[in-house]
């Protein structure tokens, strides 16, 4: 989960100033956390507060309410994090309803689910529930499930080839392309289908955590979100994140965000 936050923070200065190279300075004075971090922590907070219920129907509705409640709560706490217009309207509505989005917001916030649950079936189920409160479009759900399942498989030491094969078969994403072929013509695309496969490919081509973040940002487009998605998977796979990166990024967060991240890392024994 921390890897997703790091991807967002490092990528924050490149969203509107793309760099088509892996050679760039990791931080500057404008580096900050955005809505990707806020909503990832909101999902982590929801997971920490989730209790299992014996009745599956009750569990379904209770889970959706909890995800919705935490997303709206964090949006209120952090009103200037850079949310999309539709999400802002949903978060401030007196009667919030999902808005058929297939944007990558469902995918960028979902990594805690891949770290927290014990079976692939549970991960797919909870990723769907977390998406449905806003992103009830098929592609919005697929994006969340693809990222969460990649995190789960990576966390459980599955090889990259197996992760790639599962995602391709389950969600019909083309993960055979190379970054060198994608990068030159890639432009801003905030849809799940136009950014999640690219983020997963950046992970698949990486050699370590920092390299994964650099490769994700080098694609261009929605850089902070792509790096957030890649970072969550890379953290699960490589386990360790360079201490200097952790220290630098944690300084960019406030106490509330740091506390939830640290509690989540401790609860689920996630190495950093």
PDB file of C-alpha atoms in Angstrom:
ATOM      1  CA  UNK A   1       0.000   0.000   0.000  1.00  0.00           C
ATOM      2  CA  UNK A   2       2.802   2.415   0.858  1.00  0.00           C
ATOM      3  CA  UNK A   3       4.210   1.759  -2.607  1.00  0.00           C
ATOM      4  CA  UNK A   4       1.042   3.170  -4.150  1.00  0.00           C
ATOM      5  CA  UNK A   5       1.324   6.326  -2.036  1.00  0.00           C
ATOM      6  CA  UNK A   6       4.963   6.722  -3.046  1.00  0.00           C
ATOM      7  CA  UNK A   7       4.049   6.383  -6.718  1.00  0.00           C
ATOM      8  CA  UNK A   8       1.428   9.098  -6.373  1.00  0.00           C
ATOM      9  CA  UNK A   9       3.684  11.498  -4.472  1.00  0.00           C
ATOM     10  CA  UNK A  10       6.638  11.128  -6.834  1.00  0.00           C
ATOM     11  CA  UNK A  11       4.357  11.253  -9.872  1.00  0.00           C
ATOM     12  CA  UNK A  12       2.471  14.339  -8.684  1.00  0.00           C
ATOM     13  CA  UNK A  13       4.703  16.868 -10.432  1.00  0.00           C
ATOM     14  CA  UNK A  14       4.651  14.986 -13.739  1.00  0.00           C
ATOM     15  CA  UNK A  15       0.891  14.667 -14.351  1.00  0.00           C
ATOM     16  CA  UNK A  16       0.724  17.919 -16.302  1.00  0.00           C
ATOM     17  CA  UNK A  17       4.430  18.040 -17.141  1.00  0.00           C
ATOM     18  CA  UNK A  18       5.120  14.610 -18.595  1.00  0.00           C
ATOM     19  CA  UNK A  19       8.639  13.264 -18.879  1.00  0.00           C
ATOM     20  CA  UNK A  20       9.230  10.537 -21.447  1.00  0.00           C
ATOM     21  CA  UNK A  21      12.340   9.202 -19.765  1.00  0.00           C
ATOM     22  CA  UNK A  22      13.335   7.300 -16.643  1.00  0.00           C
ATOM     23  CA  UNK A  23      16.005   9.904 -15.907  1.00  0.00           C
ATOM     24  CA  UNK A  24      14.426  12.538 -13.682  1.00  0.00           C
ATOM     25  CA  UNK A  25      14.695  13.942 -10.169  1.00  0.00           C
ATOM     26  CA  UNK A  26      12.490  11.975  -7.798  1.00  0.00           C
ATOM     27  CA  UNK A  27      11.359  14.940  -5.686  1.00  0.00           C
ATOM     28  CA  UNK A  28      11.300  18.710  -5.729  1.00  0.00           C
ATOM     29  CA  UNK A  29       9.630  21.423  -3.670  1.00  0.00           C
ATOM     30  CA  UNK A  30       6.320  20.931  -5.517  1.00  0.00           C
ATOM     31  CA  UNK A  31       6.125  17.179  -4.829  1.00  0.00           C
ATOM     32  CA  UNK A  32       2.957  16.434  -2.861  1.00  0.00           C
ATOM     33  CA  UNK A  33       0.267  13.850  -2.216  1.00  0.00           C
ATOM     34  CA  UNK A  34      -2.896  13.986  -4.330  1.00  0.00           C
ATOM     35  CA  UNK A  35      -6.330  12.378  -4.404  1.00  0.00           C
ATOM     36  CA  UNK A  36      -4.692   9.049  -5.251  1.00  0.00           C
ATOM     37  CA  UNK A  37      -3.020   8.944  -1.839  1.00  0.00           C
ATOM     38  CA  UNK A  38      -6.050  10.256   0.031  1.00  0.00           C
ATOM     39  CA  UNK A  39      -8.431   7.692  -1.432  1.00  0.00           C
ATOM     40  CA  UNK A  40      -5.950   4.812  -1.130  1.00  0.00           C
ATOM     41  CA  UNK A  41      -5.670   5.600   2.580  1.00  0.00           C
ATOM     42  CA  UNK A  42      -9.474   5.856   2.765  1.00  0.00           C
ATOM     43  CA  UNK A  43      -9.803   2.308   1.412  1.00  0.00           C
ATOM     44  CA  UNK A  44      -7.114   1.135   3.851  1.00  0.00           C
ATOM     45  CA  UNK A  45      -9.044   2.748   6.695  1.00  0.00           C
ATOM     46  CA  UNK A  46     -12.230   1.008   5.546  1.00  0.00           C
ATOM     47  CA  UNK A  47     -10.445  -2.357   5.442  1.00  0.00           C
ATOM     48  CA  UNK A  48      -9.074  -1.796   8.943  1.00  0.00           C
ATOM     49  CA  UNK A  49     -12.625  -1.180  10.170  1.00  0.00           C
ATOM     50  CA  UNK A  50     -14.239  -4.020   8.230  1.00  0.00           C
ATOM     51  CA  UNK A  51     -15.751  -6.918  10.194  1.00  0.00           C
ATOM     52  CA  UNK A  52     -16.843 -10.233   8.739  1.00  0.00           C
ATOM     53  CA  UNK A  53     -20.562 -10.978   8.865  1.00  0.00           C
ATOM     54  CA  UNK A  54     -22.147 -14.393   8.708  1.00  0.00           C
ATOM     55  CA  UNK A  55     -24.873 -13.239   6.333  1.00  0.00           C
ATOM     56  CA  UNK A  56     -23.344 -12.687   2.879  1.00  0.00           C
ATOM     57  CA  UNK A  57     -26.055 -10.272   1.770  1.00  0.00           C
ATOM     58  CA  UNK A  58     -25.595  -8.160   4.901  1.00  0.00           C
ATOM     59  CA  UNK A  59     -21.829  -8.282   4.388  1.00  0.00           C
ATOM     60  CA  UNK A  60     -22.244  -7.060   0.803  1.00  0.00           C
ATOM     61  CA  UNK A  61     -24.281  -4.005   1.769  1.00  0.00           C
ATOM     62  CA  UNK A  62     -22.239  -3.261   4.894  1.00  0.00           C
ATOM     63  CA  UNK A  63     -18.990  -3.376   2.916  1.00  0.00           C
ATOM     64  CA  UNK A  64     -20.270  -1.031   0.236  1.00  0.00           C
ATOM     65  CA  UNK A  65     -21.556   1.410   2.852  1.00  0.00           C
ATOM     66  CA  UNK A  66     -18.209   1.353   4.654  1.00  0.00           C
ATOM     67  CA  UNK A  67     -16.191   1.971   1.475  1.00  0.00           C
ATOM     68  CA  UNK A  68     -18.528   4.799   0.483  1.00  0.00           C
ATOM     69  CA  UNK A  69     -18.463   6.312   3.967  1.00  0.00           C
ATOM     70  CA  UNK A  70     -14.671   6.356   4.175  1.00  0.00           C
ATOM     71  CA  UNK A  71     -14.217   7.740   0.656  1.00  0.00           C
ATOM     72  CA  UNK A  72     -16.639  10.558   1.410  1.00  0.00           C
ATOM     73  CA  UNK A  73     -15.094  11.180   4.832  1.00  0.00           C
ATOM     74  CA  UNK A  74     -11.579  11.545   3.422  1.00  0.00           C
ATOM     75  CA  UNK A  75     -12.799  13.724   0.565  1.00  0.00           C
ATOM     76  CA  UNK A  76     -14.268  16.052   3.199  1.00  0.00           C
ATOM     77  CA  UNK A  77     -11.062  16.028   5.243  1.00  0.00           C
ATOM     78  CA  UNK A  78      -8.903  16.720   2.162  1.00  0.00           C
ATOM     79  CA  UNK A  79     -11.066  18.891  -0.130  1.00  0.00           C
ATOM     80  CA  UNK A  80      -8.204  20.209  -2.262  1.00  0.00           C
ATOM     81  CA  UNK A  81      -6.471  16.961  -3.204  1.00  0.00           C
ATOM     82  CA  UNK A  82      -7.417  17.169  -6.901  1.00  0.00           C
ATOM     83  CA  UNK A  83     -10.456  14.926  -7.342  1.00  0.00           C
ATOM     84  CA  UNK A  84     -12.284  14.505 -10.626  1.00  0.00           C
ATOM     85  CA  UNK A  85     -15.481  16.491 -11.066  1.00  0.00           C
ATOM     86  CA  UNK A  86     -17.812  13.491 -10.957  1.00  0.00           C
ATOM     87  CA  UNK A  87     -16.207  12.175  -7.783  1.00  0.00           C
ATOM     88  CA  UNK A  88     -16.459  15.590  -6.130  1.00  0.00           C
ATOM     89  CA  UNK A  89     -20.161  15.740  -6.964  1.00  0.00           C
ATOM     90  CA  UNK A  90     -20.639  12.218  -5.597  1.00  0.00           C
ATOM     91  CA  UNK A  91     -18.681  12.952  -2.420  1.00  0.00           C
ATOM     92  CA  UNK A  92     -20.672  16.095  -1.645  1.00  0.00           C
ATOM     93  CA  UNK A  93     -24.100  14.729  -2.612  1.00  0.00           C
ATOM     94  CA  UNK A  94     -26.776  14.163   0.026  1.00  0.00           C
ATOM     95  CA  UNK A  95     -27.805  11.016  -1.844  1.00  0.00           C
ATOM     96  CA  UNK A  96     -24.673   9.604  -3.507  1.00  0.00           C
ATOM     97  CA  UNK A  97     -25.169   7.103  -6.300  1.00  0.00           C
ATOM     98  CA  UNK A  98     -22.594   5.432  -8.549  1.00  0.00           C
ATOM     99  CA  UNK A  99     -22.060   7.308 -11.789  1.00  0.00           C
ATOM    100  CA  UNK A 100     -21.111   4.619 -14.320  1.00  0.00           C
ATOM    101  CA  UNK A 101     -17.482   5.675 -14.380  1.00  0.00           C
ATOM    102  CA  UNK A 102     -14.777   3.651 -16.101  1.00  0.00           C
ATOM    103  CA  UNK A 103     -12.097   6.071 -14.955  1.00  0.00           C
ATOM    104  CA  UNK A 104      -8.935   4.868 -13.258  1.00  0.00           C
ATOM    105  CA  UNK A 105     -10.002   6.184  -9.841  1.00  0.00           C
ATOM    106  CA  UNK A 106     -11.311   2.754  -8.901  1.00  0.00           C
ATOM    107  CA  UNK A 107      -7.946   1.194  -9.756  1.00  0.00           C
ATOM    108  CA  UNK A 108      -5.621   3.722  -8.150  1.00  0.00           C
ATOM    109  CA  UNK A 109      -7.201   3.422  -4.682  1.00  0.00           C
ATOM    110  CA  UNK A 110      -7.606  -0.369  -4.482  1.00  0.00           C
ATOM    111  CA  UNK A 111      -4.150  -1.695  -3.559  1.00  0.00           C
ATOM    112  CA  UNK A 112      -4.886  -2.106   0.197  1.00  0.00           C
ATOM    113  CA  UNK A 113      -7.422  -4.807  -0.690  1.00  0.00           C
ATOM    114  CA  UNK A 114      -4.749  -6.838  -2.452  1.00  0.00           C
ATOM    115  CA  UNK A 115      -2.603  -6.703   0.679  1.00  0.00           C
ATOM    116  CA  UNK A 116      -5.305  -7.397   3.264  1.00  0.00           C
ATOM    117  CA  UNK A 117      -7.391 -10.369   2.133  1.00  0.00           C
ATOM    118  CA  UNK A 118      -6.356 -14.003   2.209  1.00  0.00           C
ATOM    119  CA  UNK A 119      -7.709 -15.509  -1.006  1.00  0.00           C
ATOM    120  CA  UNK A 120      -7.963 -14.381  -4.598  1.00  0.00           C
ATOM    121  CA  UNK A 121     -11.719 -14.854  -4.423  1.00  0.00           C
ATOM    122  CA  UNK A 122     -11.963 -12.440  -1.486  1.00  0.00           C
ATOM    123  CA  UNK A 123      -9.724  -9.913  -3.224  1.00  0.00           C
ATOM    124  CA  UNK A 124     -11.808  -9.944  -6.402  1.00  0.00           C
ATOM    125  CA  UNK A 125     -15.006  -9.632  -4.371  1.00  0.00           C
ATOM    126  CA  UNK A 126     -13.809  -6.735  -2.224  1.00  0.00           C
ATOM    127  CA  UNK A 127     -12.222  -4.912  -5.155  1.00  0.00           C
ATOM    128  CA  UNK A 128     -15.563  -5.071  -6.936  1.00  0.00           C
ATOM    129  CA  UNK A 129     -17.392  -3.741  -3.875  1.00  0.00           C
ATOM    130  CA  UNK A 130     -14.922  -0.888  -3.439  1.00  0.00           C
ATOM    131  CA  UNK A 131     -15.387   0.089  -7.093  1.00  0.00           C
ATOM    132  CA  UNK A 132     -19.164  -0.229  -7.234  1.00  0.00           C
ATOM    133  CA  UNK A 133     -19.871   2.707  -4.924  1.00  0.00           C
ATOM    134  CA  UNK A 134     -18.687   5.044  -7.680  1.00  0.00           C
ATOM    135  CA  UNK A 135     -17.422   3.063 -10.678  1.00  0.00           C
ATOM    136  CA  UNK A 136     -20.276   0.711 -11.540  1.00  0.00           C
ATOM    137  CA  UNK A 137     -19.195   0.476 -15.179  1.00  0.00           C
ATOM    138  CA  UNK A 138     -17.787  -2.919 -16.216  1.00  0.00           C
ATOM    139  CA  UNK A 139     -14.402  -1.421 -17.078  1.00  0.00           C
ATOM    140  CA  UNK A 140     -14.256   0.498 -13.813  1.00  0.00           C
ATOM    141  CA  UNK A 141     -14.807  -2.733 -11.911  1.00  0.00           C
ATOM    142  CA  UNK A 142     -12.305  -4.638 -14.059  1.00  0.00           C
ATOM    143  CA  UNK A 143      -9.629  -2.002 -13.436  1.00  0.00           C
ATOM    144  CA  UNK A 144      -9.990  -2.293  -9.674  1.00  0.00           C
ATOM    145  CA  UNK A 145     -10.048  -6.085  -9.754  1.00  0.00           C
ATOM    146  CA  UNK A 146      -7.037  -6.300 -12.056  1.00  0.00           C
ATOM    147  CA  UNK A 147      -4.874  -4.129  -9.819  1.00  0.00           C
ATOM    148  CA  UNK A 148      -5.997  -5.769  -6.571  1.00  0.00           C
ATOM    149  CA  UNK A 149      -5.423  -9.265  -7.938  1.00  0.00           C
ATOM    150  CA  UNK A 150      -1.984  -8.283  -9.273  1.00  0.00           C
ATOM    151  CA  UNK A 151      -1.074  -7.001  -5.797  1.00  0.00           C
ATOM    152  CA  UNK A 152      -2.379 -10.207  -4.198  1.00  0.00           C
ATOM    153  CA  UNK A 153      -0.456 -12.482  -6.552  1.00  0.00           C
ATOM    154  CA  UNK A 154       2.711 -10.404  -6.211  1.00  0.00           C
ATOM    155  CA  UNK A 155       2.407 -10.402  -2.424  1.00  0.00           C
ATOM    156  CA  UNK A 156       2.164 -14.200  -2.523  1.00  0.00           C
ATOM    157  CA  UNK A 157       5.395 -14.507  -4.491  1.00  0.00           C
ATOM    158  CA  UNK A 158       3.873 -15.514  -7.797  1.00  0.00           C
ATOM    159  CA  UNK A 159       6.235 -14.967 -10.748  1.00  0.00           C
ATOM    160  CA  UNK A 160       5.642 -12.114 -13.152  1.00  0.00           C
ATOM    161  CA  UNK A 161       4.726 -14.488 -15.970  1.00  0.00           C
ATOM    162  CA  UNK A 162       1.898 -15.938 -13.873  1.00  0.00           C
ATOM    163  CA  UNK A 163       0.636 -12.486 -12.882  1.00  0.00           C
ATOM    164  CA  UNK A 164       0.684 -11.397 -16.511  1.00  0.00           C
ATOM    165  CA  UNK A 165      -1.120 -14.519 -17.706  1.00  0.00           C
ATOM    166  CA  UNK A 166      -3.853 -14.225 -15.067  1.00  0.00           C
ATOM    167  CA  UNK A 167      -4.563 -10.548 -15.781  1.00  0.00           C
ATOM    168  CA  UNK A 168      -4.634 -11.116 -19.532  1.00  0.00           C
ATOM    169  CA  UNK A 169      -6.971 -14.083 -19.317  1.00  0.00           C
ATOM    170  CA  UNK A 170      -9.302 -12.658 -16.658  1.00  0.00           C
ATOM    171  CA  UNK A 171      -9.600  -9.067 -17.852  1.00  0.00           C
ATOM    172  CA  UNK A 172      -8.551  -9.280 -21.514  1.00  0.00           C
ATOM    173  CA  UNK A 173      -5.842  -6.640 -21.125  1.00  0.00           C
ATOM    174  CA  UNK A 174      -3.034  -6.782 -23.653  1.00  0.00           C
ATOM    175  CA  UNK A 175       0.135  -6.965 -21.571  1.00  0.00           C
ATOM    176  CA  UNK A 176       2.441  -8.125 -24.362  1.00  0.00           C
ATOM    177  CA  UNK A 177       3.350  -4.636 -25.550  1.00  0.00           C
ATOM    178  CA  UNK A 178       6.651  -3.021 -24.559  1.00  0.00           C
ATOM    179  CA  UNK A 179       7.070   0.349 -22.890  1.00  0.00           C
ATOM    180  CA  UNK A 180       9.405   1.478 -25.650  1.00  0.00           C
ATOM    181  CA  UNK A 181       6.535   0.996 -28.098  1.00  0.00           C
ATOM    182  CA  UNK A 182       3.880   2.561 -25.857  1.00  0.00           C
ATOM    183  CA  UNK A 183       5.823   5.611 -24.657  1.00  0.00           C
ATOM    184  CA  UNK A 184       6.281   7.674 -27.867  1.00  0.00           C
ATOM    185  CA  UNK A 185       2.579   8.022 -28.716  1.00  0.00           C
ATOM    186  CA  UNK A 186       1.000   7.631 -25.292  1.00  0.00           C
ATOM    187  CA  UNK A 187      -1.136  10.581 -24.185  1.00  0.00           C
ATOM    188  CA  UNK A 188      -3.298  11.396 -21.164  1.00  0.00           C
ATOM    189  CA  UNK A 189      -5.981   8.723 -20.789  1.00  0.00           C
ATOM    190  CA  UNK A 190      -7.745   8.564 -17.404  1.00  0.00           C
ATOM    191  CA  UNK A 191      -9.827   5.471 -18.259  1.00  0.00           C
ATOM    192  CA  UNK A 192      -9.103   2.106 -16.666  1.00  0.00           C
ATOM    193  CA  UNK A 193      -8.671   0.429 -20.023  1.00  0.00           C
ATOM    194  CA  UNK A 194      -6.329   3.195 -21.177  1.00  0.00           C
ATOM    195  CA  UNK A 195      -4.038   3.326 -18.147  1.00  0.00           C
ATOM    196  CA  UNK A 196      -4.227   0.178 -16.006  1.00  0.00           C
ATOM    197  CA  UNK A 197      -2.591  -2.134 -18.596  1.00  0.00           C
ATOM    198  CA  UNK A 198       0.208   0.408 -19.099  1.00  0.00           C
ATOM    199  CA  UNK A 199       0.797   0.617 -15.347  1.00  0.00           C
ATOM    200  CA  UNK A 200       0.971  -3.182 -15.065  1.00  0.00           C
ATOM    201  CA  UNK A 201       3.398  -3.375 -18.002  1.00  0.00           C
ATOM    202  CA  UNK A 202       5.654  -0.849 -16.219  1.00  0.00           C
ATOM    203  CA  UNK A 203       5.749  -3.219 -13.251  1.00  0.00           C
ATOM    204  CA  UNK A 204       6.363  -6.268 -15.441  1.00  0.00           C
ATOM    205  CA  UNK A 205       9.380  -4.606 -17.108  1.00  0.00           C
ATOM    206  CA  UNK A 206      10.879  -3.284 -13.862  1.00  0.00           C
ATOM    207  CA  UNK A 207      13.903  -4.625 -12.016  1.00  0.00           C
ATOM    208  CA  UNK A 208      13.227  -3.163  -8.549  1.00  0.00           C
ATOM    209  CA  UNK A 209      10.835  -0.780  -6.791  1.00  0.00           C
ATOM    210  CA  UNK A 210      12.469   2.487  -7.816  1.00  0.00           C
ATOM    211  CA  UNK A 211      12.846   1.275 -11.395  1.00  0.00           C
ATOM    212  CA  UNK A 212       9.117   0.447 -11.466  1.00  0.00           C
ATOM    213  CA  UNK A 213       8.195   3.995 -10.401  1.00  0.00           C
ATOM    214  CA  UNK A 214      10.575   5.526 -12.920  1.00  0.00           C
ATOM    215  CA  UNK A 215       9.236   3.347 -15.727  1.00  0.00           C
ATOM    216  CA  UNK A 216       5.615   4.159 -14.826  1.00  0.00           C
ATOM    217  CA  UNK A 217       6.243   7.897 -14.884  1.00  0.00           C
ATOM    218  CA  UNK A 218       8.219   7.638 -18.119  1.00  0.00           C
ATOM    219  CA  UNK A 219       5.079   6.542 -19.972  1.00  0.00           C
ATOM    220  CA  UNK A 220       3.553  10.002 -19.615  1.00  0.00           C
ATOM    221  CA  UNK A 221      -0.159  10.660 -19.427  1.00  0.00           C
ATOM    222  CA  UNK A 222      -1.814  10.481 -15.998  1.00  0.00           C
ATOM    223  CA  UNK A 223       1.572  10.042 -14.350  1.00  0.00           C
ATOM    224  CA  UNK A 224       0.684  10.121 -10.657  1.00  0.00           C
ATOM    225  CA  UNK A 225      -2.121   7.590 -11.065  1.00  0.00           C
ATOM    226  CA  UNK A 226      -0.113   5.268 -13.302  1.00  0.00           C
ATOM    227  CA  UNK A 227       2.778   5.385 -10.820  1.00  0.00           C
ATOM    228  CA  UNK A 228       0.353   4.842  -7.930  1.00  0.00           C
ATOM    229  CA  UNK A 229      -0.977   1.665  -9.547  1.00  0.00           C
ATOM    230  CA  UNK A 230       2.497   0.430 -10.488  1.00  0.00           C
ATOM    231  CA  UNK A 231       3.862   1.298  -7.057  1.00  0.00           C
ATOM    232  CA  UNK A 232       1.290  -0.782  -5.215  1.00  0.00           C
ATOM    233  CA  UNK A 233       2.061  -3.869  -7.283  1.00  0.00           C
ATOM    234  CA  UNK A 234       5.824  -3.293  -7.140  1.00  0.00           C
ATOM    235  CA  UNK A 235       5.745  -2.969  -3.345  1.00  0.00           C
ATOM    236  CA  UNK A 236       3.901  -6.272  -3.080  1.00  0.00           C
ATOM    237  CA  UNK A 237       6.367  -7.995  -5.423  1.00  0.00           C
ATOM    238  CA  UNK A 238       9.736  -6.576  -4.382  1.00  0.00           C
ATOM    239  CA  UNK A 239       8.795  -6.287  -0.675  1.00  0.00           C
ATOM    240  CA  UNK A 240      11.464  -3.702   0.112  1.00  0.00           C
ATOM    241  CA  UNK A 241      11.401   0.002  -0.705  1.00  0.00           C
ATOM    242  CA  UNK A 242      14.605   2.049  -0.374  1.00  0.00           C
ATOM    243  CA  UNK A 243      14.591   3.714   3.041  1.00  0.00           C
ATOM    244  CA  UNK A 244      15.496   7.132   1.656  1.00  0.00           C
ATOM    245  CA  UNK A 245      12.411   7.045  -0.599  1.00  0.00           C
ATOM    246  CA  UNK A 246      10.161   6.039   2.309  1.00  0.00           C
ATOM    247  CA  UNK A 247      11.584   8.804   4.504  1.00  0.00           C
ATOM    248  CA  UNK A 248      11.263  11.489   1.841  1.00  0.00           C
ATOM    249  CA  UNK A 249       7.681  10.599   0.950  1.00  0.00           C
ATOM    250  CA  UNK A 250       6.493  10.248   4.546  1.00  0.00           C
ATOM    251  CA  UNK A 251       7.620  13.837   5.122  1.00  0.00           C
ATOM    252  CA  UNK A 252       5.111  14.909   2.457  1.00  0.00           C
ATOM    253  CA  UNK A 253       2.183  13.388   4.379  1.00  0.00           C
ATOM    254  CA  UNK A 254       0.297  14.719   7.379  1.00  0.00           C
ATOM    255  CA  UNK A 255      -0.070  12.888  10.680  1.00  0.00           C
ATOM    256  CA  UNK A 256      -3.495  11.383   9.902  1.00  0.00           C
ATOM    257  CA  UNK A 257      -2.332   9.776   6.639  1.00  0.00           C
ATOM    258  CA  UNK A 258       0.897   8.514   8.204  1.00  0.00           C
ATOM    259  CA  UNK A 259      -0.949   6.953  11.120  1.00  0.00           C
ATOM    260  CA  UNK A 260      -3.335   4.951   8.929  1.00  0.00           C
ATOM    261  CA  UNK A 261      -0.504   3.808   6.663  1.00  0.00           C
ATOM    262  CA  UNK A 262       1.593   2.672   9.621  1.00  0.00           C
ATOM    263  CA  UNK A 263      -1.362   0.919  11.271  1.00  0.00           C
ATOM    264  CA  UNK A 264      -2.212  -0.859   8.020  1.00  0.00           C
ATOM    265  CA  UNK A 265       1.405  -1.909   7.430  1.00  0.00           C
ATOM    266  CA  UNK A 266       1.595  -3.301  10.980  1.00  0.00           C
ATOM    267  CA  UNK A 267      -1.804  -5.036  10.909  1.00  0.00           C
ATOM    268  CA  UNK A 268      -1.018  -6.948   7.722  1.00  0.00           C
ATOM    269  CA  UNK A 269       2.733  -7.433   8.304  1.00  0.00           C
ATOM    270  CA  UNK A 270       3.725  -5.618   5.136  1.00  0.00           C
ATOM    271  CA  UNK A 271       7.497  -5.164   4.857  1.00  0.00           C
ATOM    272  CA  UNK A 272       9.000  -1.843   3.804  1.00  0.00           C
TER     273      UNK A 272
END
